[in-house]
Structure formats: structure tokens, C-alpha cells
PDB file of C-alpha atoms in Angstrom:
ATOM      1  CA  MET A  25      31.865  -5.380  33.793  1.00  0.00           C
ATOM      2  CA  ALA A  26      35.083  -4.668  35.675  1.00  0.00           C
ATOM      3  CA  THR A  27      36.138  -1.034  35.783  1.00  0.00           C
ATOM      4  CA  SER A  28      39.128   0.751  37.287  1.00  0.00           C
ATOM      5  CA  GLY A  29      41.083  -2.308  38.269  1.00  0.00           C
ATOM      6  CA  GLY A  30      38.189  -4.644  39.051  1.00  0.00           C
ATOM      7  CA  LYS A  31      36.474  -2.287  41.502  1.00  0.00           C
ATOM      8  CA  VAL A  32      32.922  -3.323  40.518  1.00  0.00           C
ATOM      9  CA  LEU A  33      33.618  -7.041  40.532  1.00  0.00           C
ATOM     10  CA  ASP A  34      35.437  -6.848  43.883  1.00  0.00           C
ATOM     11  CA  PHE A  35      32.582  -4.942  45.484  1.00  0.00           C
ATOM     12  CA  GLU A  36      29.904  -7.202  43.949  1.00  0.00           C
ATOM     13  CA  GLU A  37      31.764 -10.299  45.123  1.00  0.00           C
ATOM     14  CA  TYR A  38      32.111  -8.844  48.626  1.00  0.00           C
ATOM     15  CA  VAL A  39      28.385  -8.016  48.793  1.00  0.00           C
ATOM     16  CA  ARG A  40      27.401 -11.456  47.497  1.00  0.00           C
ATOM     17  CA  THR A  41      29.487 -13.266  50.099  1.00  0.00           C
ATOM     18  CA  ARG A  42      28.751 -10.989  53.091  1.00  0.00           C
ATOM     19  CA  GLN A  43      25.152  -9.944  52.369  1.00  0.00           C
ATOM     20  CA  GLU A  44      23.474 -12.240  54.927  1.00  0.00           C
ATOM     21  CA  ALA A  45      25.840 -11.284  57.757  1.00  0.00           C
ATOM     22  CA  LEU A  46      25.469  -7.586  56.938  1.00  0.00           C
ATOM     23  CA  LEU A  47      21.678  -7.880  56.857  1.00  0.00           C
ATOM     24  CA  ARG A  48      21.752  -9.543  60.299  1.00  0.00           C
ATOM     25  CA  SER A  49      23.786  -6.593  61.560  1.00  0.00           C
ATOM     26  CA  ALA A  50      21.254  -4.176  60.069  1.00  0.00           C
ATOM     27  CA  ARG A  51      18.411  -6.125  61.730  1.00  0.00           C
ATOM     28  CA  ARG A  52      20.102  -5.615  65.087  1.00  0.00           C
ATOM     29  CA  LEU A  53      20.155  -1.864  64.485  1.00  0.00           C
ATOM     30  CA  VAL A  54      16.527  -1.413  63.397  1.00  0.00           C
ATOM     31  CA  PRO A  55      13.566  -3.578  64.367  1.00  0.00           C
ATOM     32  CA  ASP A  56      11.651  -3.454  61.077  1.00  0.00           C
ATOM     33  CA  PRO A  57      12.953  -5.904  58.405  1.00  0.00           C
ATOM     34  CA  VAL A  58      12.131  -3.502  55.573  1.00  0.00           C
ATOM     35  CA  ASP A  59      13.967  -0.668  57.322  1.00  0.00           C
ATOM     36  CA  ALA A  60      16.911  -3.030  57.864  1.00  0.00           C
ATOM     37  CA  GLN A  61      17.083  -3.755  54.130  1.00  0.00           C
ATOM     38  CA  ASP A  62      16.888  -0.025  53.396  1.00  0.00           C
ATOM     39  CA  LEU A  63      19.618   0.638  55.924  1.00  0.00           C
ATOM     40  CA  LEU A  64      21.892  -1.991  54.363  1.00  0.00           C
ATOM     41  CA  GLN A  65      21.251  -0.712  50.836  1.00  0.00           C
ATOM     42  CA  THR A  66      22.002   2.864  51.879  1.00  0.00           C
ATOM     43  CA  ALA A  67      25.208   1.759  53.601  1.00  0.00           C
ATOM     44  CA  LEU A  68      26.257  -0.244  50.531  1.00  0.00           C
ATOM     45  CA  VAL A  69      25.688   2.744  48.246  1.00  0.00           C
ATOM     46  CA  ARG A  70      27.734   4.974  50.535  1.00  0.00           C
ATOM     47  CA  THR A  71      30.495   2.376  50.829  1.00  0.00           C
ATOM     48  CA  TYR A  72      30.675   1.747  47.076  1.00  0.00           C
ATOM     49  CA  GLY A  73      31.865   5.313  46.510  1.00  0.00           C
ATOM     50  CA  ARG A  74      34.734   4.775  48.950  1.00  0.00           C
ATOM     51  CA  TRP A  75      35.531   1.129  48.151  1.00  0.00           C
ATOM     52  CA  ASP A  76      38.937   1.948  46.663  1.00  0.00           C
ATOM     53  CA  GLY A  77      39.824   3.903  49.817  1.00  0.00           C
ATOM     54  CA  ILE A  78      39.494   0.828  52.026  1.00  0.00           C
ATOM     55  CA  ALA A  79      43.076  -0.431  51.892  1.00  0.00           C
ATOM     56  CA  ASP A  80      42.512  -3.507  54.057  1.00  0.00           C
ATOM     57  CA  LYS A  81      39.425  -5.243  52.637  1.00  0.00           C
ATOM     58  CA  SER A  82      39.332  -7.532  55.683  1.00  0.00           C
ATOM     59  CA  LEU A  83      38.068  -4.458  57.597  1.00  0.00           C
ATOM     60  CA  ALA A  84      35.229  -3.858  55.123  1.00  0.00           C
ATOM     61  CA  ASP A  85      32.668  -5.418  57.501  1.00  0.00           C
ATOM     62  CA  ALA A  86      33.659  -3.030  60.267  1.00  0.00           C
ATOM     63  CA  TYR A  87      33.575  -0.096  57.835  1.00  0.00           C
ATOM     64  CA  LEU A  88      30.088  -1.062  56.596  1.00  0.00           C
ATOM     65  CA  ARG A  89      28.782  -1.537  60.141  1.00  0.00           C
ATOM     66  CA  ARG A  90      30.037   1.921  61.056  1.00  0.00           C
ATOM     67  CA  VAL A  91      28.284   3.348  57.978  1.00  0.00           C
ATOM     68  CA  MET A  92      25.054   1.571  59.016  1.00  0.00           C
ATOM     69  CA  ILE A  93      25.313   2.948  62.562  1.00  0.00           C
ATOM     70  CA  ASN A  94      25.916   6.473  61.275  1.00  0.00           C
ATOM     71  CA  THR A  95      23.048   6.178  58.801  1.00  0.00           C
ATOM     72  CA  ARG A  96      20.680   4.885  61.472  1.00  0.00           C
ATOM     73  CA  THR A  97      21.709   7.790  63.703  1.00  0.00           C
ATOM     74  CA  GLU A  98      21.013  10.263  60.875  1.00  0.00           C
ATOM     75  CA  TRP A  99      17.554   8.736  60.370  1.00  0.00           C
ATOM     76  CA  TRP A 100      16.862   8.883  64.100  1.00  0.00           C
ATOM     77  CA  ARG A 101      17.899  12.532  64.305  1.00  0.00           C
ATOM     78  CA  ALA A 102      15.777  13.420  61.295  1.00  0.00           C
ATOM     79  CA  ARG A 103      12.735  11.838  62.968  1.00  0.00           C
ATOM     80  CA  LYS A 104      13.425  13.604  66.259  1.00  0.00           C
ATOM     81  CA  LEU A 105      13.444  17.009  64.529  1.00  0.00           C
ATOM     82  CA  GLU A 106       9.814  16.530  63.512  1.00  0.00           C
ATOM     83  CA  GLU A 107       8.755  16.827  67.151  1.00  0.00           C
ATOM     84  CA  VAL A 108       8.256  20.335  68.454  1.00  0.00           C
ATOM     85  CA  PRO A 109       8.388  20.954  72.206  1.00  0.00           C
ATOM     86  CA  THR A 110       5.549  23.082  73.585  1.00  0.00           C
ATOM     87  CA  GLU A 111       4.619  24.558  76.926  1.00  0.00           C
ATOM     88  CA  GLN A 112       1.138  23.054  76.874  1.00  0.00           C
ATOM     89  CA  LEU A 113      -0.070  19.815  75.406  1.00  0.00           C
ATOM     90  CA  PRO A 114      -2.903  20.149  72.921  1.00  0.00           C
ATOM     91  CA  ASP A 115      -6.297  18.860  73.943  1.00  0.00           C
ATOM     92  CA  ALA A 116      -6.610  15.314  72.752  1.00  0.00           C
ATOM     93  CA  SER A 117      -9.981  14.862  71.149  1.00  0.00           C
ATOM     94  CA  VAL A 118     -11.198  11.331  70.797  1.00  0.00           C
ATOM     95  CA  ASP A 119     -13.987  10.806  68.328  1.00  0.00           C
ATOM     96  CA  ASP A 120     -16.161   8.149  69.889  1.00  0.00           C
ATOM     97  CA  GLY A 121     -18.534   7.922  66.942  1.00  0.00           C
ATOM     98  CA  THR A 122     -21.609   8.824  68.994  1.00  0.00           C
ATOM     99  CA  GLU A 123     -22.599  11.618  66.628  1.00  0.00           C
ATOM    100  CA  GLN A 124     -22.140   9.376  63.594  1.00  0.00           C
ATOM    101  CA  ARG A 125     -24.331   6.689  65.131  1.00  0.00           C
ATOM    102  CA  ALA A 126     -26.952   9.285  66.069  1.00  0.00           C
ATOM    103  CA  ASP A 127     -26.908  10.736  62.535  1.00  0.00           C
ATOM    104  CA  ARG A 128     -27.220   7.263  61.049  1.00  0.00           C
ATOM    105  CA  ALA A 129     -30.128   6.408  63.356  1.00  0.00           C
ATOM    106  CA  LEU A 130     -31.851   9.679  62.441  1.00  0.00           C
ATOM    107  CA  LEU A 131     -31.301   9.011  58.737  1.00  0.00           C
ATOM    108  CA  MET A 132     -32.702   5.498  58.991  1.00  0.00           C
ATOM    109  CA  ASP A 133     -35.703   6.807  60.919  1.00  0.00           C
ATOM    110  CA  ILE A 134     -36.372   9.636  58.458  1.00  0.00           C
ATOM    111  CA  LEU A 135     -36.059   7.298  55.459  1.00  0.00           C
ATOM    112  CA  GLY A 136     -39.037   5.466  56.963  1.00  0.00           C
ATOM    113  CA  VAL A 137     -41.346   8.380  56.087  1.00  0.00           C
ATOM    114  CA  LEU A 138     -40.693   7.878  52.369  1.00  0.00           C
ATOM    115  CA  ALA A 139     -42.699   5.632  50.112  1.00  0.00           C
ATOM    116  CA  PRO A 140     -40.829   2.430  49.160  1.00  0.00           C
ATOM    117  CA  LYS A 141     -40.185   3.648  45.588  1.00  0.00           C
ATOM    118  CA  GLN A 142     -38.798   6.986  46.855  1.00  0.00           C
ATOM    119  CA  ARG A 143     -36.660   5.232  49.466  1.00  0.00           C
ATOM    120  CA  SER A 144     -35.214   2.919  46.803  1.00  0.00           C
ATOM    121  CA  VAL A 145     -34.309   5.839  44.549  1.00  0.00           C
ATOM    122  CA  VAL A 146     -32.675   7.805  47.386  1.00  0.00           C
ATOM    123  CA  VAL A 147     -30.681   4.798  48.613  1.00  0.00           C
ATOM    124  CA  LEU A 148     -29.436   3.828  45.156  1.00  0.00           C
ATOM    125  CA  ARG A 149     -28.568   7.380  44.065  1.00  0.00           C
ATOM    126  CA  HIS A 150     -27.007   8.721  47.249  1.00  0.00           C
ATOM    127  CA  TRP A 151     -26.043   5.772  49.420  1.00  0.00           C
ATOM    128  CA  GLU A 152     -24.886   3.413  46.685  1.00  0.00           C
ATOM    129  CA  GLN A 153     -23.777   6.388  44.529  1.00  0.00           C
ATOM    130  CA  MET A 154     -25.279   5.017  41.339  1.00  0.00           C
ATOM    131  CA  SER A 155     -25.801   7.307  38.384  1.00  0.00           C
ATOM    132  CA  THR A 156     -29.312   8.283  37.311  1.00  0.00           C
ATOM    133  CA  GLU A 157     -29.113   5.831  34.428  1.00  0.00           C
ATOM    134  CA  GLU A 158     -27.880   2.988  36.658  1.00  0.00           C
ATOM    135  CA  THR A 159     -30.648   3.670  39.169  1.00  0.00           C
ATOM    136  CA  ALA A 160     -33.269   3.704  36.402  1.00  0.00           C
ATOM    137  CA  ALA A 161     -32.004   0.385  35.041  1.00  0.00           C
ATOM    138  CA  ALA A 162     -31.895  -1.198  38.514  1.00  0.00           C
ATOM    139  CA  LEU A 163     -35.457  -0.130  39.327  1.00  0.00           C
ATOM    140  CA  GLY A 164     -36.902  -0.624  35.843  1.00  0.00           C
ATOM    141  CA  MET A 165     -38.001   2.991  35.337  1.00  0.00           C
ATOM    142  CA  SER A 166     -37.079   5.860  33.060  1.00  0.00           C
ATOM    143  CA  THR A 167     -34.384   8.370  33.977  1.00  0.00           C
ATOM    144  CA  GLY A 168     -37.007  11.127  34.075  1.00  0.00           C
ATOM    145  CA  THR A 169     -39.001   9.166  36.644  1.00  0.00           C
ATOM    146  CA  VAL A 170     -35.858   8.650  38.743  1.00  0.00           C
ATOM    147  CA  LYS A 171     -35.131  12.396  38.654  1.00  0.00           C
ATOM    148  CA  SER A 172     -38.650  13.473  39.584  1.00  0.00           C
ATOM    149  CA  THR A 173     -38.992  10.790  42.278  1.00  0.00           C
ATOM    150  CA  LEU A 174     -35.617  11.780  43.751  1.00  0.00           C
ATOM    151  CA  HIS A 175     -36.599  15.470  43.716  1.00  0.00           C
ATOM    152  CA  ARG A 176     -39.863  14.782  45.578  1.00  0.00           C
ATOM    153  CA  ALA A 177     -38.166  12.382  48.026  1.00  0.00           C
ATOM    154  CA  LEU A 178     -35.412  14.856  48.931  1.00  0.00           C
ATOM    155  CA  ALA A 179     -37.979  17.620  49.395  1.00  0.00           C
ATOM    156  CA  ARG A 180     -39.920  15.305  51.735  1.00  0.00           C
ATOM    157  CA  LEU A 181     -36.746  14.487  53.693  1.00  0.00           C
ATOM    158  CA  ARG A 182     -35.862  18.185  54.048  1.00  0.00           C
ATOM    159  CA  GLN A 183     -39.369  18.923  55.308  1.00  0.00           C
ATOM    160  CA  GLU A 184     -39.214  16.049  57.790  1.00  0.00           C
ATOM    161  CA  LEU A 185     -35.848  17.268  59.113  1.00  0.00           C
ATOM    162  CA  ALA A 186     -37.202  20.804  59.489  1.00  0.00           C
ATOM    163  CA  ASP A 187     -40.302  19.524  61.307  1.00  0.00           C
ATOM    164  CA  ARG A 188     -38.198  17.446  63.683  1.00  0.00           C
ATOM    165  CA  ASP A 189     -35.902  20.410  64.326  1.00  0.00           C
ATOM    166  CA  ILE A 190     -38.904  22.578  65.185  1.00  0.00           C
ATOM    167  CA  ASP A 191     -40.276  19.829  67.441  1.00  0.00           C
ATOM    168  CA  ALA A 192     -36.915  19.553  69.214  1.00  0.00           C
ATOM    169  CA  ARG A 193     -36.783  23.322  69.773  1.00  0.00           C
ATOM    170  CA  MET A 194     -40.338  23.277  71.110  1.00  0.00           C
ATOM    171  CA  LEU A 195     -39.392  20.498  73.516  1.00  0.00           C
ATOM    172  CA  GLU A 196     -36.383  22.480  74.715  1.00  0.00           C
ATOM    173  CA  ARG A 197     -38.535  25.576  75.270  1.00  0.00           C
ATOM    174  CA  GLY A 198     -41.161  23.497  77.053  1.00  0.00           C
ATOM    175  CA  GLU A 199     -38.572  22.058  79.415  1.00  0.00           C
ATOM    176  CA  THR A 200     -37.113  25.505  80.014  1.00  0.00           C
ATOM    177  CA  GLU A 201     -40.534  26.973  80.797  1.00  0.00           C
ATOM    178  CA  ARG A 202     -41.293  24.035  83.124  1.00  0.00           C
ATOM    179  CA  ASP A 203     -37.933  24.597  84.840  1.00  0.00           C
ATOM    180  CA  ARG A 204     -38.751  28.309  85.269  1.00  0.00           C
ATOM    181  CA  CYS A 205     -42.179  27.535  86.663  1.00  0.00           C
ATOM    182  CA  ALA A 206     -40.741  25.048  89.132  1.00  0.00           C
ATOM    183  CA  ALA A 207     -38.196  27.574  90.404  1.00  0.00           C
TER     184      ALA A 207
END
């Protein structure tokens, strides 16, 4: 396995004997253990290409530490370039989940207008994402019955949503008219 005057064996032996100390040095440079291992591996790859150029092998630790520092600096600079300075900060929108909870509450309420068989079909097909065949098997009915029941149930849900939307608009108009009358 030795090539060009034992270069590979010398480098492998050096890495085997100094690996723990070099990894500790890498850990001091970066806080994440995985990043430290990556840093050490990158430094070792870069050093391997120049191993013959290191005349005094007793300085190999210092050379490798310098390579790790330079590599860490390159990584840091690359991360810094991803940030773009701006005159104004963008508006930070925080999704508090209120709309999702309201939609879920509305859905649960509207499902209550369906017959139990229709509700079961809708929940299995759309909530549990079962196929028509799986839904039919789970409920003990034919696929045709699942399809027709689902069709009628979805039509009923659409109608209920439309009715509630109309009721909400009527309430808004009623409040507006009351406000106008009071003024």
C-alpha cells in the first residue's frame, strides 16, 4: 500500500496516532461534534496532498491546525455571504394557528349535519385518505355505495357552508344597519 517512498503509510500512521488530539482541536474550533469531524476530515484531505512538502513532520500538528482554522474561516465566510443587508427589516409574520383551529372547529361542527354513514365515508376517504376500495371494505359496503354516499355528503357539506356564509353576511349587514340607525 506504500507509494512514492511510503507517503501513504506515513500519513496513515500519523493520522492513526494523532487523530484524537486533532479531533479535540477541531472541537475547540466548532461547537457541533459532527461539524468538528467534517472539519478534521477536510483538513486531512487538504494536508494529504501536501504531505511530502512538510519537511519537518514534527510540525505536522501545527500545519493541520492551521488548515483547520483556515477551513473554518472559509466556512464562516461562506455562511456570512448568505445574509443580505437591507434598509428595512421585513415584517415578521407569526402564524399563531388561530385560523387553523377555527377551520377545524367549523369542519367538526359542519360534519355534525351529516348522517353517521355519510360522516364515516367522508372521514375515511378525505381525512384518513383511504381509497374508495379501502373505505368500502372498512365500512362493509360496495364501492358504488361509497361513491354515491360521498357525492351526496360533499354536496350537503357545500350547501351547509354556503348557508353559513350567507347567514354570516346577513349578520354583518344587520350589525351595520343597527350601527347606522344608532348613529
